[in-house]
Short mmCIF file of C-alpha atoms and ligand atoms in Angstrom, two decimals:
data_model
loop_
_atom_site.label_atom_id
_atom_site.label_comp_id
_atom_site.label_asym_id
_atom_site.label_seq_id
_atom_site.Cartn_x
_atom_site.Cartn_y
_atom_site.Cartn_z
CA UNK A 1 10.13 14.13 3.02
CA UNK A 2 7.04 15.47 5.33
CA UNK A 3 8.22 18.38 7.77
CA UNK A 4 9.63 17.22 11.25
CA UNK A 5 6.80 17.86 14.10
CA UNK A 6 7.09 17.43 17.75
CA UNK A 7 4.35 16.53 20.19
CA UNK A 8 4.92 18.27 23.19
CA UNK A 9 2.26 17.65 25.38
CA UNK A 10 0.57 14.29 24.85
CA UNK A 11 -0.31 10.99 26.95
CA UNK A 12 -0.06 8.27 24.37
CA UNK A 13 -0.11 5.42 26.51
CA UNK A 14 -3.54 6.40 28.78
CA UNK A 15 -6.55 4.22 28.42
CA UNK A 16 -4.85 1.74 25.83
CA UNK A 17 -2.85 -1.07 25.40
CA UNK A 18 1.48 -1.03 24.70
CA UNK A 19 0.57 -2.81 21.26
CA UNK A 20 -2.24 -0.43 20.12
CA UNK A 21 -0.31 2.99 21.34
CA UNK A 22 2.76 1.25 19.38
CA UNK A 23 0.64 1.15 16.29
CA UNK A 24 -0.41 4.57 16.23
CA UNK A 25 2.85 6.04 17.12
CA UNK A 26 4.44 4.30 14.32
CA UNK A 27 1.66 6.11 12.07
CA UNK A 28 2.47 9.27 13.49
CA UNK A 29 6.11 9.08 12.81
CA UNK A 30 5.53 8.18 8.96
CA UNK A 31 3.95 11.37 8.90
CA UNK A 32 6.46 13.24 10.26
CA UNK A 33 6.67 13.07 14.08
CA UNK A 34 9.99 13.08 15.39
CA UNK A 35 9.66 13.30 19.34
CA UNK A 36 6.78 13.79 21.94
CA UNK A 37 6.89 14.52 25.77
CA UNK A 38 4.69 11.67 27.52
CA UNK A 39 3.11 13.23 29.77
CA UNK A 40 2.20 11.06 33.36
CA UNK A 41 -1.94 11.97 34.07
CA UNK A 42 -2.62 10.53 36.92
CA UNK A 43 -0.23 9.85 39.93
CA UNK A 44 -1.41 5.84 39.24
CA UNK A 45 0.28 5.84 35.94
CA UNK A 46 3.77 8.01 36.70
CA UNK A 47 6.14 4.78 36.51
CA UNK A 48 3.56 3.36 33.27
CA UNK A 49 3.97 6.48 30.96
CA UNK A 50 7.30 6.69 31.67
CA UNK A 51 8.02 3.16 31.07
CA UNK A 52 6.14 3.21 27.84
CA UNK A 53 7.81 6.64 26.57
CA UNK A 54 11.24 4.91 27.27
CA UNK A 55 10.35 1.45 25.12
CA UNK A 56 9.41 3.92 21.89
CA UNK A 57 12.20 6.10 22.03
CA UNK A 58 10.08 8.98 23.34
CA UNK A 59 10.49 11.82 25.75
CA UNK A 60 8.78 11.58 29.29
CA UNK A 61 7.32 14.01 32.12
CA UNK A 62 6.81 13.50 35.42
CA UNK A 63 4.39 15.39 37.96
CA UNK A 64 1.30 15.00 40.27
CA UNK A 65 -1.95 16.90 38.22
CA UNK A 66 -4.01 18.79 39.65
CA UNK A 67 -7.10 16.54 39.87
CA UNK A 68 -4.95 14.23 42.16
CA UNK A 69 -4.90 17.25 44.36
CA UNK A 70 -7.18 15.29 46.49
CA UNK A 71 -4.04 13.11 48.06
CA UNK A 72 -2.34 15.20 50.66
CA UNK A 73 0.40 17.14 49.07
CA UNK A 74 3.46 15.67 51.38
CA UNK A 75 1.90 12.31 50.03
CA UNK A 76 2.11 13.16 46.43
CA UNK A 77 5.32 14.73 46.57
CA UNK A 78 6.37 11.47 48.14
CA UNK A 79 5.16 9.39 45.43
CA UNK A 80 6.41 11.52 42.78
CA UNK A 81 10.10 12.22 44.34
CA UNK A 82 10.23 8.41 44.71
CA UNK A 83 9.54 7.99 40.77
CA UNK A 84 12.06 11.02 40.04
CA UNK A 85 14.71 9.13 41.50
CA UNK A 86 14.11 6.06 39.73
CA UNK A 87 14.72 7.75 36.70
CA UNK A 88 16.68 10.80 37.24
CA UNK A 89 19.39 9.19 34.70
CA UNK A 90 17.25 8.78 32.04
CA UNK A 91 18.31 11.17 28.92
CA UNK A 92 14.10 11.01 28.46
CA UNK A 93 13.39 12.56 31.57
CA UNK A 94 12.34 15.58 29.81
CA UNK A 95 10.33 17.76 32.09
CA UNK A 96 7.87 18.14 35.00
CA UNK A 97 4.52 17.76 34.37
CA UNK A 98 1.66 17.40 33.62
CA UNK A 99 0.99 19.84 36.79
CA UNK A 100 -0.78 22.78 37.57
CA UNK A 101 -4.41 24.37 38.24
CA UNK A 102 -7.97 23.76 37.30
CA UNK A 103 -10.14 25.78 38.92
CA UNK A 104 -12.99 24.34 37.56
CA UNK A 105 -16.21 24.64 40.15
CA UNK A 106 -16.96 20.95 39.06
CA UNK A 107 -13.07 20.19 39.48
CA UNK A 108 -12.69 21.64 43.07
CA UNK A 109 -16.00 20.25 44.16
CA UNK A 110 -14.52 16.55 43.21
CA UNK A 111 -11.48 16.95 45.09
CA UNK A 112 -13.41 18.42 48.18
CA UNK A 113 -15.63 15.74 48.18
CA UNK A 114 -13.28 13.28 47.89
CA UNK A 115 -10.68 14.52 50.44
CA UNK A 116 -12.97 15.39 53.14
CA UNK A 117 -11.95 19.44 52.62
CA UNK A 118 -13.69 22.71 51.06
CA UNK A 119 -13.82 23.60 47.73
CA UNK A 120 -11.22 26.67 49.13
CA UNK A 121 -8.96 24.49 50.77
CA UNK A 122 -9.20 22.39 47.29
CA UNK A 123 -8.17 25.38 45.26
CA UNK A 124 -5.05 25.86 48.08
CA UNK A 125 -3.90 22.70 47.86
CA UNK A 126 -3.58 23.09 43.89
CA UNK A 127 -1.49 25.84 44.70
CA UNK A 128 0.12 24.33 47.13
CA UNK A 129 1.10 21.03 44.82
CA UNK A 130 1.76 23.21 41.87
CA UNK A 131 4.38 25.54 43.37
CA UNK A 132 6.29 22.74 45.45
CA UNK A 133 6.27 20.66 41.85
CA UNK A 134 7.70 24.32 40.16
CA UNK A 135 10.49 24.35 42.82
CA UNK A 136 11.28 20.75 42.27
CA UNK A 137 11.42 21.57 38.49
CA UNK A 138 13.91 24.18 39.24
CA UNK A 139 16.00 21.70 41.50
CA UNK A 140 16.20 19.50 38.78
CA UNK A 141 16.96 21.87 36.46
CA UNK A 142 13.83 20.57 34.12
CA UNK A 143 11.48 22.93 32.17
CA UNK A 144 7.51 22.16 33.16
CA UNK A 145 4.65 21.01 31.01
CA UNK A 146 1.26 23.13 32.78
CA UNK A 147 -2.18 22.68 32.97
CA UNK A 148 -3.92 25.82 33.54
CA UNK A 149 -7.67 26.24 33.51
CA UNK A 150 -9.92 29.01 34.98
CA UNK A 151 -6.73 29.75 37.13
CA UNK A 152 -4.83 32.65 35.09
CA UNK A 153 -4.33 35.11 37.59
CA UNK A 154 -2.88 32.27 40.14
CA UNK A 155 -1.31 30.89 37.94
CA UNK A 156 0.77 34.36 37.15
CA UNK A 157 1.50 34.76 40.41
CA UNK A 158 2.91 31.20 41.13
CA UNK A 159 4.75 31.18 38.43
CA UNK A 160 6.52 34.41 39.38
CA UNK A 161 6.92 33.18 42.70
CA UNK A 162 9.57 30.61 41.27
CA UNK A 163 11.38 32.38 38.70
CA UNK A 164 13.89 30.78 36.62
CA UNK A 165 11.27 27.80 35.72
CA UNK A 166 10.58 27.66 31.97
CA UNK A 167 8.50 25.65 29.64
CA UNK A 168 5.02 25.27 27.86
CA UNK A 169 1.33 26.35 28.98
CA UNK A 170 -0.27 23.28 27.52
CA UNK A 171 -3.51 23.62 25.69
CA UNK A 172 -3.56 27.39 26.04
CA UNK A 173 -7.02 29.18 25.92
CA UNK A 174 -6.80 32.30 27.46
CA UNK A 175 -6.43 36.42 26.69
CA UNK A 176 -3.72 37.92 24.63
CA UNK A 177 -3.15 39.52 27.56
CA UNK A 178 -2.32 36.70 29.58
CA UNK A 179 -0.34 35.33 26.93
CA UNK A 180 1.90 38.04 26.86
CA UNK A 181 2.64 37.86 30.49
CA UNK A 182 3.39 34.03 30.29
CA UNK A 183 5.44 34.29 27.05
CA UNK A 184 6.92 37.45 28.64
CA UNK A 185 7.88 35.13 31.98
CA UNK A 186 9.59 32.89 29.38
CA UNK A 187 7.07 30.30 28.98
CA UNK A 188 5.72 28.65 25.34
CA UNK A 189 2.20 28.27 24.64
CA UNK A 190 0.78 25.19 23.31
CA UNK A 191 -2.20 24.36 20.85
CA UNK A 192 -3.26 21.24 20.06
CA UNK A 193 -6.96 20.00 17.96
CA UNK A 194 -8.90 22.64 19.57
CA UNK A 195 -7.54 25.16 16.70
CA UNK A 196 -9.13 22.96 13.92
CA UNK A 197 -12.78 23.44 15.43
CA UNK A 198 -14.79 25.46 13.04
CA UNK A 199 -16.42 27.63 16.07
CA UNK A 200 -12.11 28.34 17.57
CA UNK A 201 -12.02 31.42 14.91
CA UNK A 202 -10.91 33.35 18.17
CA UNK A 203 -8.64 30.95 19.22
CA UNK A 204 -7.02 30.70 15.95
CA UNK A 205 -6.64 34.92 15.97
CA UNK A 206 -5.00 34.09 19.30
CA UNK A 207 -2.50 32.12 17.87
CA UNK A 208 -2.39 34.85 14.51
CA UNK A 209 -1.52 37.48 16.94
CA UNK A 210 1.37 36.06 18.58
CA UNK A 211 4.94 36.78 17.90
CA UNK A 212 6.90 33.88 15.79
CA UNK A 213 8.52 32.32 19.42
CA UNK A 214 5.87 31.89 21.46
CA UNK A 215 3.79 28.78 20.53
CA UNK A 216 4.47 25.13 19.94
CA UNK A 217 2.41 22.34 18.91
CA UNK A 218 0.48 19.43 21.17
CA UNK A 219 -2.19 16.50 20.58
CA UNK A 220 -3.05 16.10 24.79
CA UNK A 221 -3.79 12.57 23.22
CA UNK A 222 -6.33 11.14 23.77
CA UNK A 223 -7.81 13.45 25.89
CA UNK A 224 -8.55 16.42 23.39
CA UNK A 225 -11.23 15.67 21.01
CA UNK A 226 -10.06 15.01 17.58
CA UNK A 227 -9.61 17.75 14.70
CA UNK A 228 -11.73 15.72 12.63
CA UNK A 229 -14.62 18.08 13.83
CA UNK A 230 -14.03 20.26 10.49
CA UNK A 231 -14.69 17.53 8.26
CA UNK A 232 -18.05 16.16 10.46
CA UNK A 233 -16.45 13.47 11.40
CA UNK A 234 -16.27 12.30 14.70
CA UNK A 235 -14.12 10.47 16.83
CA UNK A 236 -13.80 8.99 20.58
CA UNK A 237 -10.30 9.87 21.26
CA UNK A 238 -7.39 11.55 18.86
CA UNK A 239 -4.33 9.58 17.83
CA UNK A 240 -0.54 10.65 17.46
CA UNK A 241 -0.82 11.43 14.38
CA UNK A 242 -3.29 14.06 14.70
CA UNK A 243 -0.03 16.47 14.80
CA UNK A 244 0.02 16.65 11.65
CA UNK A 245 -3.50 18.27 10.84
CA UNK A 246 -2.99 20.48 14.51
CA UNK A 247 0.30 21.58 12.02
CA UNK A 248 -1.97 22.25 8.85
CA UNK A 249 -4.41 24.48 11.41
CA UNK A 250 -1.89 26.65 13.20
CA UNK A 251 -0.17 26.68 9.63
CA UNK A 252 -3.12 27.99 8.07
CA UNK A 253 -3.97 30.63 11.25
CA UNK A 254 -0.35 31.96 10.90
CA UNK A 255 -0.50 32.71 7.38
CA UNK A 256 2.49 29.97 6.57
CA UNK A 257 3.02 26.94 4.68
CA UNK A 258 3.31 23.96 6.82
CA UNK A 259 6.71 23.70 6.18
CA UNK A 260 7.76 27.34 7.34
CA UNK A 261 5.50 26.64 10.47
CA UNK A 262 6.75 23.66 11.50
CA UNK A 263 10.68 24.81 11.17
CA UNK A 264 8.77 27.84 13.63
CA UNK A 265 7.53 25.31 16.27
CA UNK A 266 10.86 23.68 15.98
CA UNK A 267 13.11 26.06 17.27
CA UNK A 268 10.37 27.05 19.90
CA UNK A 269 9.82 23.70 20.63
CA UNK A 270 13.54 23.17 20.73
CA UNK A 271 13.62 26.54 23.35
CA UNK A 272 10.71 25.01 25.91
CA UNK A 273 11.65 21.91 26.58
CA UNK A 274 15.25 20.91 24.96
CA UNK A 275 15.55 17.23 24.83
CA UNK A 276 12.43 17.03 22.59
CA UNK A 277 14.56 18.31 20.02
CA UNK A 278 17.76 17.70 18.90
CA UNK A 279 20.62 20.74 18.25
CA UNK A 280 21.35 19.87 14.57
CA UNK A 281 17.47 20.35 14.00
CA UNK A 282 16.90 23.34 15.75
ZN1 LIG B 301 -2.77 16.27 29.38
#
């Protein structure tokens, strides 16, 4: 039997048909996928992502992505809270996400242009949106799935401002020093297809330097480039079954067998997002 693996961050239902998603999820299950956290990516797909996940018995997260900070924060949170109250009773509602901060110049410029504000105001709005969703997660007693790009300082400040919130920093690609501060706050770090890229030695070294308790697996499917870059093969989008190649890459980076790496990741996933791992597996 292949080792049990959990995908802690994905968007299996984005940019695809439900039939195609079902087919790809079945393939991933046949190679060891036991559970996944399907995150809403854009505010228009909150219900769609949740319905898709529930239909497949997968866990889901609801949240407003930092890319949607062009919407006034009160309005965005109102839409989110409506969906949250419809889903609150579902045992598959496992986290608040994807939420976070993305301070890349082009992202801030895009939000600023769309909202008729300055890039600095776009940044402030992302922070406000993020912090208020961290508070929502605390109120709901749910973990968070966090997107953070070029925003390490603001990320730490925001997380420290809402103590008690836990979860995963997805697609972590920062310094070891920031990693230690994040894990010190109780967060796990998510690693995906980027690990398998030939030029990603720095990322593999980072994963190797972490403690056994610090890391989890994810595909960010379909957005994260497929890990087949290693073989020279290129695919337009990644797919759920890629979690197994990501497990192999993580195991190699940590000097473990895939079986031991899977066990390590499973225990960490249980700590970060308990609903993803039944107690008997953790
Ligand atoms: Zn994502």
